mmCIF file of N, CA and C in Angstrom:
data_model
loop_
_atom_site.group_PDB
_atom_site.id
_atom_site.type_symbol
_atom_site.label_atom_id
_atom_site.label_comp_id
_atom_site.label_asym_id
_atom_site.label_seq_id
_atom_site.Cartn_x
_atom_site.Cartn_y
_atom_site.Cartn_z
ATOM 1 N N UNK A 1 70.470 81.597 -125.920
ATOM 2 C CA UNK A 1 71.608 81.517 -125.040
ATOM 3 C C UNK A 1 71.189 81.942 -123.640
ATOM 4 N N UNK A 2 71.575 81.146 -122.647
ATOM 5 C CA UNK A 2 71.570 81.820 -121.237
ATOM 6 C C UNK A 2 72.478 82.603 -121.198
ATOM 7 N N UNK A 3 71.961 83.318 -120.114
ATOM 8 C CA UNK A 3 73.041 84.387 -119.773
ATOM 9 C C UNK A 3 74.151 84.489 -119.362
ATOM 10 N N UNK A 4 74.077 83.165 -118.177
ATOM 11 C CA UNK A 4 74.736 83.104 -117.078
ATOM 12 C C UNK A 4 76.158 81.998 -118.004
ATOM 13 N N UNK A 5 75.501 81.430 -119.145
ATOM 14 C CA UNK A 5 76.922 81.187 -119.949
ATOM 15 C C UNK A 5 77.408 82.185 -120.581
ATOM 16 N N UNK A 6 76.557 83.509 -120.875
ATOM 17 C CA UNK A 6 77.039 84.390 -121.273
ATOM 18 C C UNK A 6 78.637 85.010 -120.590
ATOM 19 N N UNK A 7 78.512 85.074 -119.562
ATOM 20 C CA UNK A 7 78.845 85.550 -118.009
ATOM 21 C C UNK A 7 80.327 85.004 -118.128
ATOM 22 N N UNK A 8 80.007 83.142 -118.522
ATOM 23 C CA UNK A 8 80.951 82.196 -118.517
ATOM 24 C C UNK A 8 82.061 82.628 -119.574
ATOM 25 N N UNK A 9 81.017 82.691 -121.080
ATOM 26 C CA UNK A 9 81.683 83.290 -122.137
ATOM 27 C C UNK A 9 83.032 84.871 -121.859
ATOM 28 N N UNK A 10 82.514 85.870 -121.362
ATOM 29 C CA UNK A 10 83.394 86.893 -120.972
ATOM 30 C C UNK A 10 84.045 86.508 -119.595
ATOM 31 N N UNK A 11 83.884 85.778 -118.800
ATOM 32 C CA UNK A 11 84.622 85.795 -117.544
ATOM 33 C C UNK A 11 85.569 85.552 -118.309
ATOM 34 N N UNK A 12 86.938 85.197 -119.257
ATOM 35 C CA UNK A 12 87.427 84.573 -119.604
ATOM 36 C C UNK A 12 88.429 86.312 -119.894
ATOM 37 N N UNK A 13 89.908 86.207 -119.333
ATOM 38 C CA UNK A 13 90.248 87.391 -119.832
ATOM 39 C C UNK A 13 91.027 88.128 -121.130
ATOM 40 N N UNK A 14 90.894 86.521 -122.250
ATOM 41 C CA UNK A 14 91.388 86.357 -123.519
ATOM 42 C C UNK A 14 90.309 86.922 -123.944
ATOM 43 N N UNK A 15 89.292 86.281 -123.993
ATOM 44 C CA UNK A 15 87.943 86.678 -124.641
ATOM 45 C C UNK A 15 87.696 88.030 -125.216
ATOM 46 N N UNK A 16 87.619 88.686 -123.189
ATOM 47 C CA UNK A 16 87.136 89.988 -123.415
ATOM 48 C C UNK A 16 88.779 90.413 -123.996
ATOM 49 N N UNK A 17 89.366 90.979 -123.896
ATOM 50 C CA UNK A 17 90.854 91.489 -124.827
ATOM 51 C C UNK A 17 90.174 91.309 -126.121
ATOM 52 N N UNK A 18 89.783 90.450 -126.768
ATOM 53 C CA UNK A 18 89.704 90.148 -128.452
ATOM 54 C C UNK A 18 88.076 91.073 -128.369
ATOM 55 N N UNK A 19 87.093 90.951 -127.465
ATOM 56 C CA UNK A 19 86.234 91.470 -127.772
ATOM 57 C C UNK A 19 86.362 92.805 -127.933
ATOM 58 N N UNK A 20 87.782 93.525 -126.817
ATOM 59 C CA UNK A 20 87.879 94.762 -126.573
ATOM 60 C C UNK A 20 88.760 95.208 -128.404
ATOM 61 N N UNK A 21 89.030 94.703 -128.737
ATOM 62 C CA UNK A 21 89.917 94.315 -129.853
ATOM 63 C C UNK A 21 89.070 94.478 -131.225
ATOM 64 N N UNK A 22 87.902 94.205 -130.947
ATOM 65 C CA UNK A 22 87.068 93.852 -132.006
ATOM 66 C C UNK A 22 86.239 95.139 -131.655
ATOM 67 N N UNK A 23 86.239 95.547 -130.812
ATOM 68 C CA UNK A 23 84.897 97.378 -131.036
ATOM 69 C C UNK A 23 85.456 98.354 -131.175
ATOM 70 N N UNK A 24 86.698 98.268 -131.803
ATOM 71 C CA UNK A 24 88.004 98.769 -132.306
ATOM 72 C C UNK A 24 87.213 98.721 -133.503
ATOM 73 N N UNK A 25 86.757 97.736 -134.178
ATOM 74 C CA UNK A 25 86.481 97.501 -135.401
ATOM 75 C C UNK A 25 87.165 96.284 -135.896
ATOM 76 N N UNK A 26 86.538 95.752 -137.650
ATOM 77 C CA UNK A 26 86.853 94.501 -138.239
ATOM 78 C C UNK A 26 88.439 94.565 -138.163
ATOM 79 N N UNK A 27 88.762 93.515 -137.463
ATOM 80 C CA UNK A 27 90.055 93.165 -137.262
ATOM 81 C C UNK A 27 90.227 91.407 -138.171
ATOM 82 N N UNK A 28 91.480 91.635 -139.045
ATOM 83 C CA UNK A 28 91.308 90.101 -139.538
ATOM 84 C C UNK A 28 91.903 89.216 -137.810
ATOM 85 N N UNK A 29 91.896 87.415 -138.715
ATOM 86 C CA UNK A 29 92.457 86.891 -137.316
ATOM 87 C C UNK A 29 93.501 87.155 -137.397
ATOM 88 N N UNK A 30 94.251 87.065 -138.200
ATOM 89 C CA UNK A 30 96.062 87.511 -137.748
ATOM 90 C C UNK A 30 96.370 89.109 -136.989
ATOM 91 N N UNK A 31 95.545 89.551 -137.177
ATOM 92 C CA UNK A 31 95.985 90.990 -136.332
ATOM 93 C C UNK A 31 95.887 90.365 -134.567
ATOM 94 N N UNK A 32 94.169 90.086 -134.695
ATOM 95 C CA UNK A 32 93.708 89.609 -133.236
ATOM 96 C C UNK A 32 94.982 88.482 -132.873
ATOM 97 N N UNK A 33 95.211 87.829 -133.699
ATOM 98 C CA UNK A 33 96.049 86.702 -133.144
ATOM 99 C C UNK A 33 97.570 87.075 -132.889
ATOM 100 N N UNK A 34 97.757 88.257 -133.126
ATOM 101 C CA UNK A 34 99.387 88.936 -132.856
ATOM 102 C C UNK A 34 98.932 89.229 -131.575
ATOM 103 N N UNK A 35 98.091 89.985 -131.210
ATOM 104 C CA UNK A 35 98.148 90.855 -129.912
ATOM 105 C C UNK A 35 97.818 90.390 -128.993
ATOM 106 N N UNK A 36 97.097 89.248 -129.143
ATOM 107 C CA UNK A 36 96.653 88.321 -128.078
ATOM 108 C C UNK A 36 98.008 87.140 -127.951
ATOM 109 N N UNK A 37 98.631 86.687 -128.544
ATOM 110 C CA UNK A 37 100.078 86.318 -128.899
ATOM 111 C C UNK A 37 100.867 86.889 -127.712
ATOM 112 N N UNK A 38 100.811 88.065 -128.407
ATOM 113 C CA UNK A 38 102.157 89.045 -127.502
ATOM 114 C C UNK A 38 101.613 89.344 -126.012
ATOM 115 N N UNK A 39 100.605 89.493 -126.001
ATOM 116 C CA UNK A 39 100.103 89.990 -124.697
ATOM 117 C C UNK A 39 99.476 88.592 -123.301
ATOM 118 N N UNK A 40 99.570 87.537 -124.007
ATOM 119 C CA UNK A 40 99.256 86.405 -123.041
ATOM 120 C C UNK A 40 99.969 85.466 -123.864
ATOM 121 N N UNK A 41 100.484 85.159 -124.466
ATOM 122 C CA UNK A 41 101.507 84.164 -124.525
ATOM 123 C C UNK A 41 101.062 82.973 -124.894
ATOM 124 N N UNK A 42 100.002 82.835 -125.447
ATOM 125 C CA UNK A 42 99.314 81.527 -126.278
ATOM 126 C C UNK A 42 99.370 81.445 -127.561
ATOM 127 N N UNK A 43 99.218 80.087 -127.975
ATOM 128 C CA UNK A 43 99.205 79.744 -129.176
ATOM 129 C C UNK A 43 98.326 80.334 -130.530
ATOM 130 N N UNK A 44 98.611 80.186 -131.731
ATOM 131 C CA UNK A 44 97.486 80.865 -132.478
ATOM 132 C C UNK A 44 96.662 80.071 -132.416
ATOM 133 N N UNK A 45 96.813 78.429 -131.884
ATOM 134 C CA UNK A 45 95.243 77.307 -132.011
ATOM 135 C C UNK A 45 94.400 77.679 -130.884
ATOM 136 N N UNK A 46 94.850 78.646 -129.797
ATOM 137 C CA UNK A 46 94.366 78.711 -128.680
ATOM 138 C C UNK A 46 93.872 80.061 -128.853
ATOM 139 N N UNK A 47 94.098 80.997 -129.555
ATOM 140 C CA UNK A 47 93.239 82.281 -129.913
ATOM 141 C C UNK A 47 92.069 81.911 -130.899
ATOM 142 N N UNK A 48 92.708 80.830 -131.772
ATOM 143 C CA UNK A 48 91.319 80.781 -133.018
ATOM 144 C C UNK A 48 90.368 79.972 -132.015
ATOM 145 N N UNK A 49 90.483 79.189 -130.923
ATOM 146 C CA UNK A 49 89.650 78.552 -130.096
ATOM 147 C C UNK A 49 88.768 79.410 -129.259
ATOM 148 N N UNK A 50 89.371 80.583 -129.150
ATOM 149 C CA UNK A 50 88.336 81.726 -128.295
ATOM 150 C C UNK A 50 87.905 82.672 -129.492
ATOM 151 N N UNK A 51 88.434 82.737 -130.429
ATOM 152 C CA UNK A 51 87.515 83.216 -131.298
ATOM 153 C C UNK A 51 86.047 82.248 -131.444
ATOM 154 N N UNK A 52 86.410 80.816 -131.806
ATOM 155 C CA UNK A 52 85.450 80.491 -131.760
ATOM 156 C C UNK A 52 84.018 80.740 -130.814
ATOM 157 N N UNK A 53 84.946 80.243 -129.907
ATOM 158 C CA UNK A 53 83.763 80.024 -128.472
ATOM 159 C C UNK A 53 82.813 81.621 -128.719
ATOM 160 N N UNK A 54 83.705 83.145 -128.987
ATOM 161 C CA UNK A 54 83.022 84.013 -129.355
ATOM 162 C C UNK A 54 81.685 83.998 -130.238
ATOM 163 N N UNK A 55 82.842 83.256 -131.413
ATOM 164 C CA UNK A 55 81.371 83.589 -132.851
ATOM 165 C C UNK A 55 80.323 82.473 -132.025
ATOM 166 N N UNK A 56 80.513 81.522 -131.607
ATOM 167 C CA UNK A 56 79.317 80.822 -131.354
ATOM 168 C C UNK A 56 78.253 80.667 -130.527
ATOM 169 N N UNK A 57 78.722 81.774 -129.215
ATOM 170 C CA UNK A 57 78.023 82.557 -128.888
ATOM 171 C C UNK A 57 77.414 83.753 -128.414
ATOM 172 N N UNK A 58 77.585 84.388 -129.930
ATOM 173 C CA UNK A 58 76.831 85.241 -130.480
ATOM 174 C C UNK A 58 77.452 86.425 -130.211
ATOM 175 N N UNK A 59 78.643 86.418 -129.692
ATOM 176 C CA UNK A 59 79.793 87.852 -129.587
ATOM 177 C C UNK A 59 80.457 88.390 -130.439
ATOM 178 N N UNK A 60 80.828 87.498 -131.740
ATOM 179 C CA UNK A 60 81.611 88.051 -132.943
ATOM 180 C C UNK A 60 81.222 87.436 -133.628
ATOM 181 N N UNK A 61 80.880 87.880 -135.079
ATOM 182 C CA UNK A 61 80.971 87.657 -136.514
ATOM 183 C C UNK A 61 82.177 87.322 -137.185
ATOM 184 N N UNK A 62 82.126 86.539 -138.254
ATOM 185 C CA UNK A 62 83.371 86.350 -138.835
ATOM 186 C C UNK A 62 82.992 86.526 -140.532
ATOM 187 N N UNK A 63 84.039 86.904 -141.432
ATOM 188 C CA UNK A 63 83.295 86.996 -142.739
ATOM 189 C C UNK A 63 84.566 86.649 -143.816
ATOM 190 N N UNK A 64 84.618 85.661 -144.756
ATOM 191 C CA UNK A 64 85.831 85.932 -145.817
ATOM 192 C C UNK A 64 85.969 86.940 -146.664
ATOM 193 N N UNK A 65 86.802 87.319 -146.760
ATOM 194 C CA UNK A 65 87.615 88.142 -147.710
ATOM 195 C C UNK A 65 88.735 87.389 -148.342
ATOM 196 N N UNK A 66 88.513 86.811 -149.458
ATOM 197 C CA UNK A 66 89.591 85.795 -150.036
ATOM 198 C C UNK A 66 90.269 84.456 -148.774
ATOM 199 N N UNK A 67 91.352 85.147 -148.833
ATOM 200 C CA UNK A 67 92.104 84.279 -147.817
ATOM 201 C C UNK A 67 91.964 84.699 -146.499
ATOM 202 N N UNK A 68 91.237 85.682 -146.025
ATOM 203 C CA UNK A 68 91.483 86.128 -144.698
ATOM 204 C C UNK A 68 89.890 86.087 -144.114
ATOM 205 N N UNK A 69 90.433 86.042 -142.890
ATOM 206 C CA UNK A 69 89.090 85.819 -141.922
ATOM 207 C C UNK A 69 89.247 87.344 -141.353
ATOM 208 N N UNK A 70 87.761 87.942 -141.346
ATOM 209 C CA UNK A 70 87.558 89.196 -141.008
ATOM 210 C C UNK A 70 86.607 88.949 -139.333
ATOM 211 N N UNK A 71 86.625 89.282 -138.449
ATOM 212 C CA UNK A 71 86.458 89.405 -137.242
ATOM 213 C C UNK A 71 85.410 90.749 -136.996
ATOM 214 N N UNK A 72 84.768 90.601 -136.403
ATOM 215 C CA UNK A 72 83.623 91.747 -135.776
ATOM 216 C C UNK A 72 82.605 91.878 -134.347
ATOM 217 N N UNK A 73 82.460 92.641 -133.947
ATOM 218 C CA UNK A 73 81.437 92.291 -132.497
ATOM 219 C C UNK A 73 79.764 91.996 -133.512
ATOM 220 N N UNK A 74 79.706 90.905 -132.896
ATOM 221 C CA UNK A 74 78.245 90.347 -133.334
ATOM 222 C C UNK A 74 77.502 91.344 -131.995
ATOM 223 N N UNK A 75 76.299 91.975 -131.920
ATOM 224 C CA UNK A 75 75.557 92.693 -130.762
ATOM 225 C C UNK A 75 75.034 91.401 -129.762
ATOM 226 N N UNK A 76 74.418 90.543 -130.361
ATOM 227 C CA UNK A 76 73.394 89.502 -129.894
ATOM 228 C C UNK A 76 73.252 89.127 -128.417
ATOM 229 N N UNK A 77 75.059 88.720 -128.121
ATOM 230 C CA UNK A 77 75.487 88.293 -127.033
ATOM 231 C C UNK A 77 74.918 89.654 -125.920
ATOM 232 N N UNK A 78 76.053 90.519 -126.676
ATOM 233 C CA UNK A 78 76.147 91.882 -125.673
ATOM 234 C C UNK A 78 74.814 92.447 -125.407
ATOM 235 N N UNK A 79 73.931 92.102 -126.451
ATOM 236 C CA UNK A 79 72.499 92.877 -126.023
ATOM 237 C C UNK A 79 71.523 91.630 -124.684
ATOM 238 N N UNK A 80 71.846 90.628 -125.014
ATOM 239 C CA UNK A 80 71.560 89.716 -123.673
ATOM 240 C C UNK A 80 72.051 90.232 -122.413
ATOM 241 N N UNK A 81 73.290 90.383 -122.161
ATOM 242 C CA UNK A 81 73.579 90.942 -121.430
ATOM 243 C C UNK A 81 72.954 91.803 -120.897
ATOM 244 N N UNK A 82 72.877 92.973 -121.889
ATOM 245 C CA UNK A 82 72.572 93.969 -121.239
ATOM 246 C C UNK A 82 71.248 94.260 -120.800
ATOM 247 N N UNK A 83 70.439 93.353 -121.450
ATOM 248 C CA UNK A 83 69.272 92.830 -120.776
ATOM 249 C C UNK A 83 68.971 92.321 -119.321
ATOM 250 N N UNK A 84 70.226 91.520 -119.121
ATOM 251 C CA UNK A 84 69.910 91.014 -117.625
ATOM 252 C C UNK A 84 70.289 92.335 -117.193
ATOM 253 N N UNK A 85 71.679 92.924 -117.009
ATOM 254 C CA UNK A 85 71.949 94.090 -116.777
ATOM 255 C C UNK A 85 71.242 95.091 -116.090
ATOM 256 N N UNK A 86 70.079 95.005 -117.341
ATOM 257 C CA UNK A 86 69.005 96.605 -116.900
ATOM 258 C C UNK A 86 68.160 96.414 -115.197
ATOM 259 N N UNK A 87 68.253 95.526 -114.701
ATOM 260 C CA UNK A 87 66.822 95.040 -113.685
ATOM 261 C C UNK A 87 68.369 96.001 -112.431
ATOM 262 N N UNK A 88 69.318 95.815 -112.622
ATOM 263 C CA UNK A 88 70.718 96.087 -111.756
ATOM 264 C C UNK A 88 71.239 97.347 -111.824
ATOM 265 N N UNK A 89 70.472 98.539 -112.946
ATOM 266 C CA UNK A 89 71.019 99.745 -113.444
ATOM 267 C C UNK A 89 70.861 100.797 -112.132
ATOM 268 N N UNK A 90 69.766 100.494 -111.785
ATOM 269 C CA UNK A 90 68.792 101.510 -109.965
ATOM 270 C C UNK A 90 70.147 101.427 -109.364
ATOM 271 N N UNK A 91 70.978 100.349 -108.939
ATOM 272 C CA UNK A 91 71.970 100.510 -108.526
ATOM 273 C C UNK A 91 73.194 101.572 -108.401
ATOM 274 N N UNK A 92 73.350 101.782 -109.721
ATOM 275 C CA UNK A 92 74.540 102.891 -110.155
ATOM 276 C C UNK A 92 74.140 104.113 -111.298
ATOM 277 N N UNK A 93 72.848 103.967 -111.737
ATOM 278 C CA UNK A 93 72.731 104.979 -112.525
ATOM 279 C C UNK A 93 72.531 106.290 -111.451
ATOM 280 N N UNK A 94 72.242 106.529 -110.403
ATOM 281 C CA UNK A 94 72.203 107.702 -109.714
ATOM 282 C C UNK A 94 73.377 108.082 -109.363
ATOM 283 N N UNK A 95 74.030 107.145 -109.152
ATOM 284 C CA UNK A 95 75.516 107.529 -108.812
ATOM 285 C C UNK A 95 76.087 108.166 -109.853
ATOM 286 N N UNK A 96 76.228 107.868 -111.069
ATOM 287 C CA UNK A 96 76.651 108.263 -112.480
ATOM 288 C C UNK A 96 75.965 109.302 -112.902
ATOM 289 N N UNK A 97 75.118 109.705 -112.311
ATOM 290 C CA UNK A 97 73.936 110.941 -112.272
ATOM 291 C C UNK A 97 74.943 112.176 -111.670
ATOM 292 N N UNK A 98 74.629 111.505 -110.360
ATOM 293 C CA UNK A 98 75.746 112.459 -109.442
ATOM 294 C C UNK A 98 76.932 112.927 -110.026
ATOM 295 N N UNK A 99 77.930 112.012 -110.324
ATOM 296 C CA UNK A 99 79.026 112.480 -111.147
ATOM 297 C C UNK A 99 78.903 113.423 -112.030
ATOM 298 N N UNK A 100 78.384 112.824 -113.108
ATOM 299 C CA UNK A 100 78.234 113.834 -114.312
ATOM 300 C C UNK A 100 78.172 115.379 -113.661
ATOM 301 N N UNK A 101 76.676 115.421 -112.709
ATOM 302 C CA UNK A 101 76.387 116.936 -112.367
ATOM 303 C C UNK A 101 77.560 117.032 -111.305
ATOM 304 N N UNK A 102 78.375 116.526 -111.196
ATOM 305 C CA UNK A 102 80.111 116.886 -110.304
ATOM 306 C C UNK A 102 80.939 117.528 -111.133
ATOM 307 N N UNK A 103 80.807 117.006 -112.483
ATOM 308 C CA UNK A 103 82.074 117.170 -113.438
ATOM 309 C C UNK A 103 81.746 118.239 -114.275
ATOM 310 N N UNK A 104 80.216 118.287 -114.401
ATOM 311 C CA UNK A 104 80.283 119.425 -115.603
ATOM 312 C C UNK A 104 80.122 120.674 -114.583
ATOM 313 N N UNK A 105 79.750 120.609 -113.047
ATOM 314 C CA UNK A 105 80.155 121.668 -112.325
ATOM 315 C C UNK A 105 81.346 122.325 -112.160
ATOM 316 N N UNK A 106 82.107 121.175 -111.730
ATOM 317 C CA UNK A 106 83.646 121.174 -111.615
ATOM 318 C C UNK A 106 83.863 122.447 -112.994
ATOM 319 N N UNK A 107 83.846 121.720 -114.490
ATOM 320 C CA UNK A 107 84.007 122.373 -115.559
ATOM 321 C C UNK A 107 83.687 123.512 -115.458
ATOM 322 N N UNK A 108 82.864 124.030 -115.341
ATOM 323 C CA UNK A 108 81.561 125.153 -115.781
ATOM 324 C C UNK A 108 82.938 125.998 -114.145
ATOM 325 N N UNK A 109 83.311 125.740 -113.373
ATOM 326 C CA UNK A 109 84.337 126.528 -112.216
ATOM 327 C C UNK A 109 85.255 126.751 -113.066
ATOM 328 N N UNK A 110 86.288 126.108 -113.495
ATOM 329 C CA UNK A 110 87.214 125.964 -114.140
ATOM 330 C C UNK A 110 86.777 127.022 -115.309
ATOM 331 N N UNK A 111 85.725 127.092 -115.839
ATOM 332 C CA UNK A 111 85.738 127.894 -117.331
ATOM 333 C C UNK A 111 85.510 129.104 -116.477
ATOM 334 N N UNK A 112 84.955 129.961 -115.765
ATOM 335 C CA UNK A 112 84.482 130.816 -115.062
ATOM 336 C C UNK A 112 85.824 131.599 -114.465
ATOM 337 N N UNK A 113 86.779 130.568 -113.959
ATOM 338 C CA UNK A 113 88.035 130.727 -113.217
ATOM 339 C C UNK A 113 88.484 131.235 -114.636
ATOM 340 N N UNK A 114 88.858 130.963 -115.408
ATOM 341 C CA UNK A 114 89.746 131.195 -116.889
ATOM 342 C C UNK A 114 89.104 132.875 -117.647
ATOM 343 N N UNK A 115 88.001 133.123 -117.434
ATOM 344 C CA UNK A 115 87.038 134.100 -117.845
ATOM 345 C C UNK A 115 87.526 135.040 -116.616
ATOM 346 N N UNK A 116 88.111 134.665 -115.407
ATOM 347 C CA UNK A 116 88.048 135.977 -114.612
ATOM 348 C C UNK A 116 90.120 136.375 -115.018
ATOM 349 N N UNK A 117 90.731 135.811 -115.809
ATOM 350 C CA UNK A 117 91.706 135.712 -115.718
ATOM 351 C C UNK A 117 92.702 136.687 -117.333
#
């Protein structure tokens, strides 16, 4: 898979919802297909259609259980990603550096403040 259909694959804001939906954990399709239902207003032929486009490339798994279709994050896609991803990390990992040593400072005041109290 290229990436940059990868890109294509999640630009899509049904997609990611079901993907966000799915690292929740195995969701059958009728769950995914209620909430994506209620929350954008499409059809169930038009959710099992982005399910598809998912499983096929390489974002979700699907598995039977009798009558029901079981739903899952396949890695494959997401680890492509995060492949292109890494060359772009120099960008913001120092920043996220910074933070952290902001917050657990911040904390470490706050616990100190509570200890003089």
């Amino acid at each position: 898979m290229l990436v940059v259909h990868a890109f294509d694959v999640l630009g899509d804001p049904v997609r990611r919802r079901i993907l966000e939906l799915l690292a929740d954990g195995e969701q059958t399709s009728g769950a995914v297909t209620e909430v994506v239902r209620r929350e954008f207003g499409i059809s169930q032929p038009a959710v099992s259609q982005h399910l598809r486009v998912l499983r096929e490339n390489g974002f979700a798994r699907v598995r039977a259980e009798g009558t029901r279709r079981l739903y899952a994050v396949d890695d494959q896609g997401l680890r492509e990603v995060d492949e292109w991803l890494d060359r772009f990390r120099r960008f913001w990992s120092g920043h996220l550096d910074a933070l952290a040593t902001e917050l657990a400072r911040g904390k470490r005041e706050r616990r100190l403040k509570e200890e003089q109290q």
